[in-house]
Coordinates of C-alpha atoms in Angstrom, one line a residue:
M1375 CA -18.3 -31.6 -1.2
P1376 CA -19.0 -28.1 -2.5
A1377 CA -22.2 -27.9 -4.6
F1378 CA -23.3 -26.0 -7.6
T1379 CA -25.7 -23.3 -6.7
Q1380 CA -28.3 -21.6 -9.3
Y1381 CA -29.6 -18.4 -8.2
S1382 CA -33.0 -16.8 -8.7
C1383 CA -33.3 -14.8 -11.8
R1384 CA -34.4 -11.9 -9.7
N1385 CA -30.9 -11.8 -8.3
S1386 CA -28.0 -10.2 -10.2
V1387 CA -26.0 -13.4 -9.4
L1388 CA -27.0 -15.8 -11.8
T1389 CA -24.6 -18.8 -11.4
K1390 CA -22.1 -19.7 -8.6
E1391 CA -20.0 -22.9 -9.2
F1392 CA -16.7 -24.6 -8.7
I1393 CA -14.6 -25.1 -11.8
Y1394 CA -13.5 -28.4 -10.6
T1395 CA -13.9 -30.9 -7.6
P1396 CA -11.2 -32.1 -5.3
Q1397 CA -11.5 -35.6 -7.1
D1398 CA -10.6 -33.8 -10.6
V1399 CA -7.1 -32.8 -9.6
Q1400 CA -3.7 -33.8 -8.2
F1401 CA -3.1 -30.6 -6.3
P1402 CA -4.6 -29.8 -2.7
S1403 CA -3.8 -25.9 -3.0
C1404 CA -4.8 -23.4 -5.6
H1405 CA -4.5 -19.5 -6.0
A1406 CA -4.6 -16.5 -8.2
S1407 CA -7.1 -17.3 -11.1
T1408 CA -7.5 -15.6 -14.3
I1409 CA -10.3 -15.9 -16.9
I1410 CA -11.1 -15.0 -20.6
Q1411 CA -13.8 -15.4 -23.0
I1412 CA -13.1 -17.6 -26.2
K1413 CA -15.4 -18.7 -29.1
N1414 CA -18.1 -20.8 -27.6
G1415 CA -16.7 -20.7 -24.1
L1416 CA -14.4 -19.6 -21.6
I1417 CA -10.8 -20.5 -20.3
A1418 CA -9.7 -20.3 -16.7
A1419 CA -6.1 -20.6 -15.4
W1420 CA -4.6 -20.5 -11.9
F1421 CA -1.4 -21.8 -10.2
G1422 CA -1.7 -25.2 -8.2
G1423 CA 0.4 -27.6 -6.2
T1424 CA 0.9 -28.6 -2.6
A1425 CA 1.2 -25.0 -1.4
E1426 CA 2.1 -21.5 -2.7
R1427 CA 6.0 -21.3 -3.1
N1428 CA 6.5 -25.0 -3.4
P1429 CA 8.5 -26.2 -6.3
D1430 CA 5.8 -28.3 -7.7
V1431 CA 3.4 -25.6 -8.3
G1432 CA 2.4 -25.2 -11.9
I1433 CA -0.2 -23.3 -14.1
W1434 CA -3.4 -25.3 -14.7
I1435 CA -6.1 -24.4 -16.8
S1436 CA -9.8 -25.5 -17.6
I1437 CA -12.0 -24.8 -20.7
Q1438 CA -15.5 -24.2 -20.3
S1439 CA -17.8 -25.4 -23.4
S1440 CA -21.5 -25.7 -23.5
G1441 CA -21.7 -24.7 -19.8
K1442 CA -19.4 -27.5 -18.6
W1443 CA -15.7 -27.1 -17.3
S1444 CA -13.1 -29.5 -18.5
K1445 CA -10.9 -31.4 -16.1
P1446 CA -8.0 -29.2 -15.2
V1447 CA -4.6 -29.9 -17.0
E1448 CA -1.2 -28.5 -16.2
V1449 CA 0.0 -26.3 -18.9
A1450 CA 3.4 -24.6 -17.4
N1451 CA 5.7 -25.5 -14.8
G1452 CA 9.1 -24.0 -13.5
I1453 CA 11.2 -27.0 -14.4
Q1454 CA 14.7 -25.8 -15.3
H1455 CA 16.4 -29.2 -15.7
K1456 CA 16.3 -32.5 -14.1
S1457 CA 17.4 -31.5 -10.6
K1458 CA 15.8 -27.9 -10.4
R1459 CA 12.3 -26.8 -10.4
Y1460 CA 10.9 -23.4 -9.2
P1461 CA 7.2 -22.6 -8.4
C1462 CA 4.9 -20.7 -10.9
W1463 CA 2.8 -17.9 -10.0
N1464 CA -0.1 -15.5 -11.1
P1465 CA -1.1 -16.5 -14.6
V1466 CA -3.0 -13.9 -16.8
L1467 CA -4.8 -14.9 -19.9
Y1468 CA -5.4 -12.6 -22.9
N1469 CA -7.2 -13.3 -26.0
T1470 CA -5.8 -11.5 -29.1
G1471 CA -8.5 -12.8 -31.5
D1472 CA -6.0 -14.9 -33.2
K1473 CA -4.1 -16.8 -30.4
I1474 CA -4.5 -17.0 -26.6
L1475 CA -1.5 -15.5 -24.6
L1476 CA -0.8 -16.9 -21.0
Y1477 CA 1.6 -14.9 -19.0
Y1478 CA 2.8 -16.1 -15.7
K1479 CA 5.8 -15.9 -13.2
V1480 CA 8.5 -18.3 -12.4
G1481 CA 11.0 -18.2 -9.5
P1482 CA 11.4 -18.9 -5.7
S1483 CA 9.6 -15.8 -4.5
P1484 CA 8.0 -12.6 -5.8
S1485 CA 11.2 -10.6 -5.4
E1486 CA 13.3 -13.1 -7.4
W1487 CA 10.6 -14.2 -10.0
W1488 CA 10.9 -13.6 -13.8
G1489 CA 8.2 -13.5 -16.5
E1490 CA 7.3 -16.2 -18.9
M1491 CA 4.5 -16.7 -21.5
I1492 CA 3.1 -19.5 -23.6
T1493 CA 0.5 -19.2 -26.4
S1494 CA -2.2 -21.4 -27.9
D1495 CA -3.7 -21.2 -31.6
D1496 CA -6.5 -23.7 -30.9
N1497 CA -8.3 -22.0 -28.0
G1498 CA -6.4 -23.6 -25.2
K1499 CA -6.3 -27.2 -26.4
S1500 CA -2.5 -27.0 -27.0
W1501 CA 0.2 -24.7 -25.9
S1502 CA 3.7 -23.6 -27.1
R1503 CA 6.9 -24.0 -25.2
P1504 CA 7.5 -21.4 -22.7
Y1505 CA 9.3 -18.0 -23.9
R1506 CA 11.0 -16.2 -21.1
L1507 CA 10.3 -12.5 -21.1
P1508 CA 13.1 -9.9 -21.3
E1509 CA 14.9 -8.8 -18.3
D1510 CA 13.0 -6.5 -16.0
I1511 CA 9.8 -7.3 -18.0
Y1512 CA 7.2 -9.5 -16.2
G1513 CA 3.9 -9.1 -18.3
P1514 CA 0.7 -8.4 -16.5
V1515 CA 1.6 -9.4 -12.9
K1516 CA -2.0 -10.4 -11.9
N1517 CA -4.7 -8.6 -13.7
K1518 CA -5.7 -8.5 -17.4
P1519 CA -4.1 -6.2 -19.9
I1520 CA -6.0 -3.8 -22.1
L1521 CA -5.7 -2.9 -25.8
L1522 CA -4.9 0.8 -26.3
K1523 CA -6.4 2.4 -29.4
N1524 CA -2.7 2.9 -30.7
G1525 CA -2.3 -0.8 -30.8
D1526 CA -0.2 -1.3 -27.7
L1527 CA -1.1 -3.9 -25.3
L1528 CA -0.9 -2.1 -21.8
C1529 CA 0.1 -4.5 -19.1
P1530 CA -0.5 -3.5 -15.7
S1531 CA 2.5 -4.8 -13.5
S1532 CA 4.5 -4.4 -10.3
T1533 CA 7.7 -5.4 -8.7
E1534 CA 8.8 -6.5 -5.1
D1535 CA 12.4 -6.6 -5.2
H1536 CA 13.0 -3.0 -4.1
G1537 CA 9.8 -2.5 -2.1
W1538 CA 6.2 -2.6 -3.6
R1539 CA 6.3 -0.6 -6.9
L1540 CA 4.0 0.0 -9.6
H1541 CA 5.0 -0.2 -13.3
M1542 CA 3.2 -0.2 -16.7
E1543 CA 4.6 -2.5 -19.5
F1544 CA 3.8 -2.0 -23.2
T1545 CA 4.0 -4.4 -26.0
P1546 CA 2.9 -3.5 -29.6
D1547 CA 3.1 -7.1 -30.9
F1548 CA 1.6 -9.1 -28.1
G1549 CA 4.9 -10.1 -26.4
R1550 CA 7.8 -9.9 -28.8
T1551 CA 9.1 -6.6 -28.0
W1552 CA 8.5 -4.4 -24.8
E1553 CA 8.7 -1.0 -23.0
R1554 CA 8.5 -0.4 -19.2
T1555 CA 7.8 2.8 -17.4
A1556 CA 9.6 3.8 -14.4
A1557 CA 8.1 3.1 -10.9
L1558 CA 4.8 5.0 -10.4
N1559 CA 5.2 5.2 -6.7
G1560 CA 8.0 5.8 -4.1
K1561 CA 8.9 3.2 -1.5
D1562 CA 6.9 5.4 1.0
T1563 CA 3.5 4.2 -0.6
A1564 CA 3.7 0.3 -1.0
A1565 CA 1.4 -0.9 -3.7
I1566 CA 1.3 -3.8 -6.3
Q1567 CA -0.9 -5.6 -8.8
P1568 CA -3.0 -2.7 -10.6
S1569 CA -6.0 -3.1 -12.7
I1570 CA -6.9 -0.6 -15.4
L1571 CA -10.2 1.2 -16.1
T1572 CA -11.1 3.4 -18.8
N1573 CA -13.1 6.7 -18.3
N1574 CA -15.5 8.4 -20.6
D1575 CA -13.1 11.2 -21.1
G1576 CA -10.4 9.1 -22.4
T1577 CA -8.3 9.0 -19.4
L1578 CA -7.1 5.7 -17.8
Q1579 CA -7.4 5.0 -14.2
L1580 CA -5.7 2.4 -12.2
V1581 CA -6.8 0.8 -8.9
C1582 CA -4.6 -1.4 -6.9
R1583 CA -3.7 -3.3 -3.7
S1584 CA -1.6 -1.6 -0.9
K1585 CA -0.2 -1.8 2.5
S1586 CA -2.1 1.3 3.5
S1587 CA -5.4 -0.6 4.3
A1588 CA -7.1 1.0 1.4
I1589 CA -7.4 0.5 -2.4
L1590 CA -5.4 3.3 -4.2
T1591 CA -6.0 5.0 -7.6
A1592 CA -4.3 7.2 -10.0
L1593 CA -5.1 8.7 -13.4
S1594 CA -3.2 8.9 -16.8
N1595 CA -3.9 11.2 -19.6
D1596 CA -1.3 9.7 -22.0
N1597 CA -2.3 6.1 -22.4
G1598 CA -0.5 4.9 -19.3
R1599 CA 3.0 6.5 -19.8
T1600 CA 2.7 8.9 -16.7
W1601 CA 0.2 8.8 -13.8
T1602 CA -0.8 11.1 -11.0
K1603 CA -0.1 10.6 -7.5
L1604 CA -1.8 7.5 -5.8
I1605 CA -4.6 8.5 -3.5
P1606 CA -7.2 6.3 -1.5
T1607 CA -10.4 5.4 -3.2
G1608 CA -12.4 5.2 -0.1
L1609 CA -12.5 1.4 -0.3
P1610 CA -10.6 -0.6 2.2
N1611 CA -8.0 -3.2 1.5
P1612 CA -6.6 -5.9 3.7
N1613 CA -3.3 -6.3 1.6
S1614 CA -5.2 -8.6 -0.8
G1615 CA -5.4 -8.7 -4.5
I1616 CA -8.3 -7.0 -6.4
D1617 CA -9.6 -6.8 -10.0
A1618 CA -11.8 -4.3 -11.7
V1619 CA -13.5 -3.9 -15.3
T1620 CA -15.1 -1.0 -17.1
L1621 CA -18.5 -2.3 -18.2
N1622 CA -20.1 -1.6 -21.5
D1623 CA -22.4 1.0 -20.3
G1624 CA -19.6 3.0 -18.8
R1625 CA -19.8 1.9 -15.2
H1626 CA -17.0 0.5 -13.3
L1627 CA -17.2 -2.7 -11.3
I1628 CA -14.6 -3.7 -8.9
V1629 CA -14.2 -7.1 -6.9
Y1630 CA -12.3 -7.0 -3.6
N1631 CA -12.4 -7.8 0.3
H1632 CA -14.3 -5.0 1.8
I1633 CA -12.4 -5.2 5.0
K1634 CA -9.1 -4.0 6.6
K1635 CA -7.9 -7.1 8.0
G1636 CA -8.5 -10.7 6.8
R1637 CA -10.0 -12.2 3.6
N1638 CA -13.2 -13.8 4.7
I1639 CA -15.4 -11.2 2.9
L1640 CA -15.5 -10.8 -0.9
N1641 CA -17.5 -8.0 -2.4
V1642 CA -18.5 -6.2 -5.6
S1643 CA -19.0 -2.5 -5.7
V1644 CA -19.9 -0.3 -8.7
S1645 CA -19.2 3.3 -9.6
K1646 CA -20.4 5.6 -12.5
D1647 CA -17.2 8.0 -12.1
C1648 CA -14.5 6.1 -10.5
K1649 CA -14.7 8.4 -7.4
T1650 CA -17.9 7.3 -5.6
W1651 CA -18.5 3.5 -5.2
E1652 CA -21.6 1.9 -4.3
A1653 CA -22.1 -1.5 -2.7
A1654 CA -23.5 -4.2 -5.0
V1655 CA -23.0 -7.9 -4.2
I1656 CA -21.5 -9.9 -1.3
L1657 CA -19.9 -12.9 -2.8
E1658 CA -18.6 -14.6 0.3
N1659 CA -18.9 -13.9 4.0
E1660 CA -17.8 -16.7 6.4
A1661 CA -15.7 -17.3 9.4
S1662 CA -12.8 -15.1 10.0
D1663 CA -10.2 -17.7 9.3
D1664 CA -11.6 -18.5 5.8
E1665 CA -10.0 -16.9 2.7
F1666 CA -11.9 -15.9 -0.4
S1667 CA -9.4 -13.7 -2.6
Y1668 CA -7.6 -12.7 -5.7
P1669 CA -10.5 -12.3 -8.0
A1670 CA -10.4 -11.9 -11.7
V1671 CA -13.3 -10.2 -13.5
I1672 CA -14.4 -9.7 -17.3
Q1673 CA -17.4 -9.0 -19.1
D1674 CA -18.4 -11.1 -22.0
E1675 CA -19.8 -10.4 -25.5
E1676 CA -23.3 -10.9 -24.1
G1677 CA -22.8 -8.4 -21.3
L1678 CA -22.6 -10.7 -18.4
V1679 CA -19.9 -10.4 -15.8
H1680 CA -17.6 -13.5 -15.1
I1681 CA -15.7 -13.5 -11.8
T1682 CA -13.2 -16.0 -10.6
Y1683 CA -11.6 -16.3 -7.2
T1684 CA -9.7 -18.5 -4.8
W1685 CA -11.9 -20.2 -2.4
K1686 CA -10.3 -21.2 0.8
R1687 CA -7.0 -22.1 -1.1
E1688 CA -8.8 -25.3 -2.0
L1689 CA -10.8 -24.6 -5.3
I1690 CA -11.4 -21.9 -7.9
R1691 CA -14.9 -20.6 -7.8
H1692 CA -16.7 -19.0 -10.8
V1693 CA -19.6 -16.5 -10.4
V1694 CA -21.7 -15.1 -13.4
I1695 CA -23.5 -11.6 -12.6
D1696 CA -26.0 -9.8 -14.7
P1697 CA -24.9 -6.1 -14.3
A1698 CA -28.3 -4.9 -15.4
R1699 CA -29.8 -6.4 -12.4
I1700 CA -27.5 -5.0 -9.9
I1701 CA -29.2 -2.9 -7.1
T1702 CA -26.5 -0.6 -5.3
K1703 CA -26.6 1.1 -1.9
P1704 CA -24.1 3.8 -0.8
I1705 CA -21.0 3.1 1.0
V1706 CA -20.8 5.8 3.8
D1707 CA -17.3 6.3 5.3
G1708 CA -16.1 3.2 4.0
N1709 CA -18.7 1.1 5.8
W1710 CA -20.6 -1.7 3.9
P1711 CA -24.4 -0.9 4.2
E1712 CA -26.5 -3.6 5.9

């Protein structure tokens, strides 16, 4: 059984653990985690069931308090009525300060799913009934939203029904009313699941997954309403989900598979300007048929970085990094340094 690992304080990786054990849950497969900080702890969520796309897949959560994770519980499912149930996908948590929002998708496939949300007023102990989002609104499709200075919650989103297309969605009231941009990319540049970073000059920058074997990026000067053309970052992407966060010190941190094919290596890189990235941490590096994927990353109030990700489609792993202890090395021509 996988074990908890405590790292030396001289390493930037402080803690590496599994949120639950196989004996704690009723589902054999999991994927697509999300994480937020709450008062006195953390909440993580993911989808779990017999396998991705199966109708029994629901949204599960665990709450960390006093350093311990609670036994996972299912908080949402795709039950429509007695004889019909659809799989759930890609939960995304957000803490408004007054309540917890949990966005997720329901439907037979990514090309046919729709957006739903539930809320909690007691830090995840109980949840509202599901609310279906308006037509063509999906909420944040994989990665966390950011709150803009004008009060809008900017939700990085994408669709897969007419090719892989990026969109930005805006809600000024945490999910009651919505706006959505037109597609940010043409069908010739297949990209989905953006993350949003903030630059010192006030511009926003997205980084996203693509079918181009590279992580792509674009800039916005108007709070996400319009974006520049997508261009490569210089980091590889094996057609797998990524996540990123702008740290309190202004640096940017990205979690991704630094490989063009496969998902057996999971990495952390850091940038001061979102243009030049440097290698920081290797989270996983095992046999080529293993999968470590779909990371989520946040920075907590104490400045520590929390990362969750899929571990072999069997478990969700939680890693804590002290960004002040990160030692980086240059990435030259897209190659991870030895």
